[in-house]
PDB file of C-alpha atoms in Angstrom:
ATOM      1  CA  UNK A  24      68.591  83.050  78.186  1.00 45.00           C
ATOM      2  CA  UNK A  25      69.223  86.679  79.947  1.00 46.00           C
ATOM      3  CA  UNK A  26      71.682  88.950  79.226  1.00 46.00           C
ATOM      4  CA  UNK A  27      74.231  88.913  81.958  1.00 49.00           C
ATOM      5  CA  UNK A  28      75.296  91.696  83.803  1.00 50.00           C
ATOM      6  CA  UNK A  29      79.312  92.374  83.535  1.00 63.00           C
ATOM      7  CA  UNK A  30      81.740  94.695  85.154  1.00 64.00           C
ATOM      8  CA  UNK A  31      84.769  96.392  84.021  1.00 74.00           C
ATOM      9  CA  UNK A  32      88.056  97.380  85.505  1.00 75.00           C
ATOM     10  CA  UNK A  33      87.287 101.519  85.310  1.00 78.00           C
ATOM     11  CA  UNK A  34      84.070 100.114  87.455  1.00 76.00           C
ATOM     12  CA  UNK A  35      86.094  98.217  90.008  1.00 79.00           C
ATOM     13  CA  UNK A  36      87.971 101.351  90.372  1.00 83.00           C
ATOM     14  CA  UNK A  37      85.026 103.592  91.341  1.00 81.00           C
ATOM     15  CA  UNK A  38      83.470 100.954  93.270  1.00 81.00           C
ATOM     16  CA  UNK A  39      86.938 101.006  95.765  1.00 86.00           C
ATOM     17  CA  UNK A  40      87.298 104.412  95.497  1.00 88.00           C
ATOM     18  CA  UNK A  41      83.697 105.056  96.824  1.00 86.00           C
ATOM     19  CA  UNK A  42      84.163 102.277  99.655  1.00 85.00           C
ATOM     20  CA  UNK A  43      87.734 104.388 100.679  1.00 92.00           C
ATOM     21  CA  UNK A  44      85.662 107.631 100.938  1.00 90.00           C
ATOM     22  CA  UNK A  45      82.783 106.160 103.115  1.00 87.00           C
ATOM     23  CA  UNK A  46      85.296 104.364 105.075  1.00 89.00           C
ATOM     24  CA  UNK A  47      87.097 107.558 105.867  1.00 92.00           C
ATOM     25  CA  UNK A  48      83.891 109.538 106.195  1.00 90.00           C
ATOM     26  CA  UNK A  49      81.983 106.647 108.111  1.00 86.00           C
ATOM     27  CA  UNK A  50      78.345 106.005 107.872  1.00 82.00           C
ATOM     28  CA  UNK A  51      75.555 108.219 109.893  1.00 77.00           C
ATOM     29  CA  UNK A  52      74.396 106.464 113.231  1.00 75.00           C
ATOM     30  CA  UNK A  53      76.168 103.047 111.557  1.00 77.00           C
ATOM     31  CA  UNK A  54      80.089 103.715 111.159  1.00 83.00           C
ATOM     32  CA  UNK A  55      81.984 106.584 112.691  1.00 90.00           C
ATOM     33  CA  UNK A  56      84.761 108.089 110.731  1.00 93.00           C
ATOM     34  CA  UNK A  57      88.192 105.944 110.886  1.00 95.00           C
ATOM     35  CA  UNK A  58      89.759 108.833 113.228  1.00 96.00           C
ATOM     36  CA  UNK A  59      87.128 107.939 115.613  1.00 95.00           C
ATOM     37  CA  UNK A  60      87.232 104.206 115.054  1.00 95.00           C
ATOM     38  CA  UNK A  61      91.048 104.368 115.953  1.00 97.00           C
ATOM     39  CA  UNK A  62      91.096 106.864 118.225  1.00 96.00           C
ATOM     40  CA  UNK A  63      88.793 104.491 120.101  1.00 96.00           C
ATOM     41  CA  UNK A  64      91.177 101.457 120.287  1.00 97.00           C
ATOM     42  CA  UNK A  65      94.035 103.922 120.414  1.00 97.00           C
ATOM     43  CA  UNK A  66      93.072 105.652 123.651  1.00 96.00           C
ATOM     44  CA  UNK A  67      92.097 101.902 125.215  1.00 95.00           C
ATOM     45  CA  UNK A  68      95.839 100.066 124.094  1.00 95.00           C
ATOM     46  CA  UNK A  69      99.242 100.838 125.602  1.00 95.00           C
ATOM     47  CA  UNK A  70     100.679 100.778 121.665  1.00 96.00           C
ATOM     48  CA  UNK A  71      99.349 101.443 118.546  1.00 96.00           C
ATOM     49  CA  UNK A  72     100.579  97.565 117.758  1.00 97.00           C
ATOM     50  CA  UNK A  73      98.387  96.403 120.613  1.00 97.00           C
ATOM     51  CA  UNK A  74      95.327  99.059 119.254  1.00 98.00           C
ATOM     52  CA  UNK A  75      96.012  97.161 115.834  1.00 98.00           C
ATOM     53  CA  UNK A  76      95.528  93.577 117.442  1.00 97.00           C
ATOM     54  CA  UNK A  77      92.841  94.275 119.293  1.00 97.00           C
ATOM     55  CA  UNK A  78      90.664  96.194 116.693  1.00 97.00           C
ATOM     56  CA  UNK A  79      91.745  93.409 113.899  1.00 96.00           C
ATOM     57  CA  UNK A  80      90.700  90.672 116.221  1.00 93.00           C
ATOM     58  CA  UNK A  81      87.254  92.009 117.109  1.00 90.00           C
ATOM     59  CA  UNK A  82      86.587  92.861 113.047  1.00 87.00           C
ATOM     60  CA  UNK A  83      87.180  89.479 112.670  1.00 85.00           C
ATOM     61  CA  UNK A  84      85.038  87.823 115.392  1.00 81.00           C
ATOM     62  CA  UNK A  85      82.200  90.462 114.470  1.00 76.00           C
ATOM     63  CA  UNK A  86      82.400  89.703 110.548  1.00 70.00           C
ATOM     64  CA  UNK A  87      82.053  86.104 111.090  1.00 65.00           C
ATOM     65  CA  UNK A  88      78.781  86.056 113.365  1.00 62.00           C
ATOM     66  CA  UNK A  89      75.593  86.311 111.328  1.00 48.00           C
ATOM     67  CA  UNK A  90      73.796  89.664 111.048  1.00 51.00           C
ATOM     68  CA  UNK A  91      76.706  91.900 111.436  1.00 57.00           C
ATOM     69  CA  UNK A  92      76.565  93.110 107.800  1.00 55.00           C
ATOM     70  CA  UNK A  93      72.871  93.800 108.129  1.00 52.00           C
ATOM     71  CA  UNK A  94      73.229  97.744 109.231  1.00 51.00           C
ATOM     72  CA  UNK A  95      75.259  98.441 106.502  1.00 55.00           C
ATOM     73  CA  UNK A  96      72.705  97.175 103.308  1.00 51.00           C
ATOM     74  CA  UNK A  97      71.450  99.789 101.481  1.00 52.00           C
ATOM     75  CA  UNK A  98      73.451 102.925 103.148  1.00 54.00           C
ATOM     76  CA  UNK A  99      76.364 102.961 100.686  1.00 56.00           C
ATOM     77  CA  UNK A 100      75.601 104.434  97.473  1.00 54.00           C
ATOM     78  CA  UNK A 101      77.930 102.874  94.959  1.00 54.00           C
ATOM     79  CA  UNK A 102      79.164 104.280  91.233  1.00 49.00           C
ATOM     80  CA  UNK A 103      77.309 100.959  89.792  1.00 51.00           C
ATOM     81  CA  UNK A 104      74.744  98.150  91.018  1.00 49.00           C
ATOM     82  CA  UNK A 105      76.183  95.225  92.741  1.00 48.00           C
ATOM     83  CA  UNK A 106      75.047  92.831  95.528  1.00 48.00           C
ATOM     84  CA  UNK A 107      74.378  94.542  98.794  1.00 51.00           C
ATOM     85  CA  UNK A 108      75.828  92.320 100.823  1.00 53.00           C
ATOM     86  CA  UNK A 109      79.263  92.760  98.416  1.00 57.00           C
ATOM     87  CA  UNK A 110      79.163  96.036  98.866  1.00 63.00           C
ATOM     88  CA  UNK A 111      78.854  95.448 102.207  1.00 71.00           C
ATOM     89  CA  UNK A 112      81.620  92.977 102.708  1.00 70.00           C
ATOM     90  CA  UNK A 113      83.933  95.457 101.246  1.00 76.00           C
ATOM     91  CA  UNK A 114      83.079  98.399 102.890  1.00 81.00           C
ATOM     92  CA  UNK A 115      83.854  96.776 106.390  1.00 83.00           C
ATOM     93  CA  UNK A 116      87.161  95.583 104.976  1.00 87.00           C
ATOM     94  CA  UNK A 117      87.925  98.469 103.538  1.00 90.00           C
ATOM     95  CA  UNK A 118      87.757  99.878 106.772  1.00 92.00           C
ATOM     96  CA  UNK A 119      89.720  97.737 108.538  1.00 95.00           C
ATOM     97  CA  UNK A 120      92.580  97.802 106.633  1.00 96.00           C
ATOM     98  CA  UNK A 121      92.145 101.742 106.246  1.00 96.00           C
ATOM     99  CA  UNK A 122      91.908 101.987 110.054  1.00 97.00           C
ATOM    100  CA  UNK A 123      95.300  99.520 110.430  1.00 97.00           C
ATOM    101  CA  UNK A 124      97.116 102.415 108.349  1.00 94.00           C
ATOM    102  CA  UNK A 125      95.705 104.936 110.247  1.00 95.00           C
ATOM    103  CA  UNK A 126      96.951 103.396 113.807  1.00 96.00           C
ATOM    104  CA  UNK A 127     100.227 102.772 112.061  1.00 93.00           C
ATOM    105  CA  UNK A 128     100.752 106.957 111.420  1.00 91.00           C
ATOM    106  CA  UNK A 129     100.210 106.515 107.647  1.00 90.00           C
ATOM    107  CA  UNK A 130      98.621 109.669 105.968  1.00 90.00           C
ATOM    108  CA  UNK A 131      94.895 108.105 104.584  1.00 93.00           C
ATOM    109  CA  UNK A 132      94.331 111.264 102.288  1.00 92.00           C
ATOM    110  CA  UNK A 133      98.005 110.234 100.171  1.00 89.00           C
ATOM    111  CA  UNK A 134      97.190 108.896  96.776  1.00 89.00           C
ATOM    112  CA  UNK A 135      99.874 106.182  98.025  1.00 88.00           C
ATOM    113  CA  UNK A 136      98.309 104.955 100.965  1.00 90.00           C
ATOM    114  CA  UNK A 137      95.385 104.523  99.606  1.00 93.00           C
ATOM    115  CA  UNK A 138      96.560 102.173  96.776  1.00 91.00           C
ATOM    116  CA  UNK A 139      98.453 100.625  99.556  1.00 91.00           C
ATOM    117  CA  UNK A 140      94.971  99.888 101.175  1.00 93.00           C
ATOM    118  CA  UNK A 141      93.560  98.682  97.936  1.00 92.00           C
ATOM    119  CA  UNK A 142      96.718  96.269  97.166  1.00 90.00           C
ATOM    120  CA  UNK A 143      96.201  94.913 101.184  1.00 91.00           C
ATOM    121  CA  UNK A 144      92.644  93.939 100.237  1.00 88.00           C
ATOM    122  CA  UNK A 145      93.522  92.602  96.816  1.00 86.00           C
ATOM    123  CA  UNK A 146      96.438  90.651  97.800  1.00 86.00           C
ATOM    124  CA  UNK A 147      98.867  92.298  95.096  1.00 85.00           C
ATOM    125  CA  UNK A 148     102.818  92.428  96.416  1.00 83.00           C
ATOM    126  CA  UNK A 149     104.300  95.766  95.461  1.00 78.00           C
ATOM    127  CA  UNK A 150     107.592  94.968  97.335  1.00 74.00           C
ATOM    128  CA  UNK A 151     109.567  95.654  94.062  1.00 74.00           C
ATOM    129  CA  UNK A 152     108.155  99.185  93.725  1.00 72.00           C
ATOM    130  CA  UNK A 153     108.763  99.829  97.091  1.00 71.00           C
ATOM    131  CA  UNK A 154     112.114  99.032  97.127  1.00 71.00           C
ATOM    132  CA  UNK A 155     112.602 100.820  93.862  1.00 69.00           C
ATOM    133  CA  UNK A 156     111.395 103.954  95.225  1.00 65.00           C
ATOM    134  CA  UNK A 157     114.024 103.247  98.181  1.00 64.00           C
ATOM    135  CA  UNK A 158     112.630 101.888 101.065  1.00 62.00           C
ATOM    136  CA  UNK A 159     114.018  98.974 103.114  1.00 63.00           C
ATOM    137  CA  UNK A 160     111.562  96.160 103.262  1.00 60.00           C
ATOM    138  CA  UNK A 161     110.829  94.791 106.414  1.00 58.00           C
ATOM    139  CA  UNK A 162     110.743  97.757 108.209  1.00 58.00           C
ATOM    140  CA  UNK A 163     107.822  99.941 109.400  1.00 58.00           C
ATOM    141  CA  UNK A 164     108.145 103.288 107.354  1.00 54.00           C
ATOM    142  CA  UNK A 165     108.306 106.536 109.055  1.00 42.00           C
ATOM    143  CA  UNK A 166     109.966 108.431 106.413  1.00 42.00           C
ATOM    144  CA  UNK A 167     108.821 110.404 103.554  1.00 59.00           C
ATOM    145  CA  UNK A 168     110.052 107.794 100.974  1.00 64.00           C
ATOM    146  CA  UNK A 169     106.762 106.070  99.728  1.00 69.00           C
ATOM    147  CA  UNK A 170     104.635 109.519  99.307  1.00 72.00           C
ATOM    148  CA  UNK A 171     107.672 109.988  96.455  1.00 72.00           C
ATOM    149  CA  UNK A 172     106.111 107.010  94.589  1.00 77.00           C
ATOM    150  CA  UNK A 173     105.075 108.519  91.592  1.00 76.00           C
ATOM    151  CA  UNK A 174     101.428 108.494  89.806  1.00 80.00           C
ATOM    152  CA  UNK A 175     102.849 106.622  86.857  1.00 80.00           C
ATOM    153  CA  UNK A 176     103.684 103.778  88.826  1.00 80.00           C
ATOM    154  CA  UNK A 177     100.735 104.184  91.358  1.00 84.00           C
ATOM    155  CA  UNK A 178      98.615 103.607  88.270  1.00 82.00           C
ATOM    156  CA  UNK A 179     100.438 100.365  87.240  1.00 83.00           C
ATOM    157  CA  UNK A 180      99.828  99.162  90.861  1.00 83.00           C
ATOM    158  CA  UNK A 181      95.608  99.967  90.317  1.00 82.00           C
ATOM    159  CA  UNK A 182      95.573  98.271  87.100  1.00 82.00           C
ATOM    160  CA  UNK A 183      96.973  95.442  88.898  1.00 83.00           C
ATOM    161  CA  UNK A 184      95.023  95.457  91.460  1.00 82.00           C
ATOM    162  CA  UNK A 185      91.664  95.985  89.192  1.00 80.00           C
ATOM    163  CA  UNK A 186      92.599  92.430  87.491  1.00 77.00           C
ATOM    164  CA  UNK A 187      93.190  90.727  90.556  1.00 76.00           C
ATOM    165  CA  UNK A 188      89.561  91.679  91.658  1.00 71.00           C
ATOM    166  CA  UNK A 189      87.985  90.421  88.657  1.00 70.00           C
ATOM    167  CA  UNK A 190      89.920  87.911  87.033  1.00 61.00           C
ATOM    168  CA  UNK A 191      89.033  84.819  89.548  1.00 46.00           C
ATOM    169  CA  UNK A 192      85.995  84.495  88.111  1.00 35.00           C
ATOM    170  CA  UNK A 193      86.045  86.096  84.768  1.00 45.00           C
ATOM    171  CA  UNK A 194      87.912  86.949  81.537  1.00 39.00           C
ATOM    172  CA  UNK A 195      89.552  89.855  79.603  1.00 33.00           C
ATOM    173  CA  UNK A 196      88.663  92.370  82.479  1.00 38.00           C
ATOM    174  CA  UNK A 197      85.012  91.511  82.944  1.00 37.00           C
ATOM    175  CA  UNK A 198      83.004  89.071  85.566  1.00 43.00           C
ATOM    176  CA  UNK A 199      79.341  88.827  86.441  1.00 42.00           C
ATOM    177  CA  UNK A 200      78.203  91.084  89.350  1.00 41.00           C
ATOM    178  CA  UNK A 201      76.933  88.571  91.632  1.00 42.00           C
ATOM    179  CA  UNK A 202      80.361  87.481  91.678  1.00 40.00           C
ATOM    180  CA  UNK A 203      82.264  90.741  92.060  1.00 40.00           C
ATOM    181  CA  UNK A 204      85.185  90.653  94.480  1.00 39.00           C
ATOM    182  CA  UNK A 205      85.800  87.140  95.714  1.00 38.00           C
ATOM    183  CA  UNK A 206      89.214  87.773  96.926  1.00 37.00           C
ATOM    184  CA  UNK A 207      88.179  90.321 100.056  1.00 38.00           C
ATOM    185  CA  UNK A 208      85.870  87.704 101.153  1.00 36.00           C
ATOM    186  CA  UNK A 209      82.155  86.160 100.551  1.00 38.00           C
ATOM    187  CA  UNK A 210      79.064  86.411 102.361  1.00 40.00           C
ATOM    188  CA  UNK A 211      77.411  82.654 102.780  1.00 41.00           C
ATOM    189  CA  UNK A 212      74.042  82.915 104.272  1.00 36.00           C
ATOM    190  CA  UNK A 213      74.121  86.088 105.586  1.00 38.00           C
ATOM    191  CA  UNK A 214      77.956  85.875 107.235  1.00 45.00           C
ATOM    192  CA  UNK A 215      81.172  86.501 106.400  1.00 46.00           C
ATOM    193  CA  UNK A 216      83.764  84.233 104.978  1.00 59.00           C
ATOM    194  CA  UNK A 217      86.138  84.457 108.118  1.00 74.00           C
ATOM    195  CA  UNK A 218      89.068  82.575 106.892  1.00 77.00           C
ATOM    196  CA  UNK A 219      89.140  85.086 104.031  1.00 77.00           C
ATOM    197  CA  UNK A 220      88.921  88.241 106.638  1.00 81.00           C
ATOM    198  CA  UNK A 221      91.251  86.996 108.703  1.00 88.00           C
ATOM    199  CA  UNK A 222      93.855  86.650 106.120  1.00 89.00           C
ATOM    200  CA  UNK A 223      93.005  90.222 105.079  1.00 91.00           C
ATOM    201  CA  UNK A 224      93.547  91.415 108.888  1.00 94.00           C
ATOM    202  CA  UNK A 225      96.910  89.429 108.876  1.00 94.00           C
ATOM    203  CA  UNK A 226      98.090  91.180 105.761  1.00 93.00           C
ATOM    204  CA  UNK A 227      97.325  94.123 106.727  1.00 95.00           C
ATOM    205  CA  UNK A 228      98.982  94.129 110.068  1.00 95.00           C
ATOM    206  CA  UNK A 229     102.126  92.977 108.086  1.00 92.00           C
ATOM    207  CA  UNK A 230     101.877  95.642 105.743  1.00 90.00           C
ATOM    208  CA  UNK A 231     101.521  98.624 107.939  1.00 91.00           C
ATOM    209  CA  UNK A 232     103.174  97.968 110.833  1.00 92.00           C
ATOM    210  CA  UNK A 233     106.151  95.308 109.884  1.00 88.00           C
ATOM    211  CA  UNK A 234     107.076  96.753 106.108  1.00 84.00           C
ATOM    212  CA  UNK A 235     105.904  93.397 104.756  1.00 84.00           C
ATOM    213  CA  UNK A 236     104.278  94.477 101.300  1.00 80.00           C
ATOM    214  CA  UNK A 237     104.345  91.271  99.521  1.00 79.00           C
ATOM    215  CA  UNK A 238     101.081  90.915 100.553  1.00 64.00           C
ATOM    216  CA  UNK A 239     101.121  87.118 101.226  1.00 60.00           C
ATOM    217  CA  UNK A 240     101.084  86.650  97.756  1.00 57.00           C
ATOM    218  CA  UNK A 241     102.501  83.160  97.048  1.00 49.00           C
ATOM    219  CA  UNK A 242     101.606  83.332  93.105  1.00 49.00           C
ATOM    220  CA  UNK A 243     104.613  85.351  90.812  1.00 45.00           C
ATOM    221  CA  UNK A 244     102.254  88.497  90.570  1.00 50.00           C
ATOM    222  CA  UNK A 245     104.659  91.218  92.221  1.00 52.00           C
ATOM    223  CA  UNK A 246     104.015  94.635  90.779  1.00 52.00           C
ATOM    224  CA  UNK A 247     107.305  95.248  89.249  1.00 52.00           C
ATOM    225  CA  UNK A 248     108.907  98.672  87.139  1.00 50.00           C
ATOM    226  CA  UNK A 249     111.856  99.523  85.308  1.00 50.00           C
ATOM    227  CA  UNK A 250     114.095 102.103  87.255  1.00 44.00           C
ATOM    228  CA  UNK A 251     112.855 105.117  84.945  1.00 44.00           C
ATOM    229  CA  UNK A 252     109.099 104.677  86.220  1.00 44.00           C
ATOM    230  CA  UNK A 253     109.716 104.829  89.633  1.00 42.00           C
ATOM    231  CA  UNK A 254     111.462 108.058  89.504  1.00 38.00           C
ATOM    232  CA  UNK A 255     112.190 109.990  93.155  1.00 39.00           C
ATOM    233  CA  UNK A 256     109.852 112.968  93.444  1.00 39.00           C
ATOM    234  CA  UNK A 257     111.585 116.365  94.910  1.00 35.00           C
ATOM    235  CA  UNK A 258     108.651 116.704  96.928  1.00 37.00           C
ATOM    236  CA  UNK A 259     109.112 116.175 101.190  1.00 36.00           C
ATOM    237  CA  UNK A 260     106.180 115.500 102.594  1.00 35.00           C
ATOM    238  CA  UNK A 261     106.063 112.870 105.351  1.00 35.00           C
ATOM    239  CA  UNK A 262     103.935 109.513 104.653  1.00 38.00           C
ATOM    240  CA  UNK A 263     103.969 108.813 108.408  1.00 41.00           C
ATOM    241  CA  UNK A 264     102.890 111.764 110.733  1.00 38.00           C
ATOM    242  CA  UNK A 265     104.051 112.100 114.244  1.00 38.00           C
ATOM    243  CA  UNK A 266     102.033 110.314 116.869  1.00 45.00           C
TER     244      UNK A 266
END
């Protein structure tokens, strides 16, 4: 029996970071930078909310059709080898969530926002850390509160995200590469898992436009922190820039 290829949590982090950067910058002649992608919808809609809903609905429809992902195959250079269809799935869904955050006025260059995009993809609730950072859950964020969540707290969130990504099919932080990232969608016979894509789209809108950071997580898996971990920073930078 041949030796199975395995992936560790640090590999998941590298894959997510690579796809996030690609989503921001775009892929030449295939996918525009995230700002251009978002602005195309924003300029055609009366409100950011309407633009986001239009974008999400279009992405769900496109992702459900066979052949949509073929243009992405081989164009994303990931830090480790995973099936091309899996990388394409992750890239497209990463772009969809990041675009939603951008439309809601979030700074995609902020570490906190990047972590929340990952949490949205993985279905990890971060309600508790948001509350302890002084943010009122259930309201769209227009303050600098989340930007004050310190790196130590982000590290704990990212650890939970990585664990969630790789434990559906594996044990102790490793999975077979061919079964990587089941939670963000699956390609069966060349087409997207429509249901999972829609779940992620709904999750993205609720998180970034409605301030629901539970991510639809029905399990008792909210990332929790003691009061000392979530220490408010003295930085006074805005998470959601004015439009």
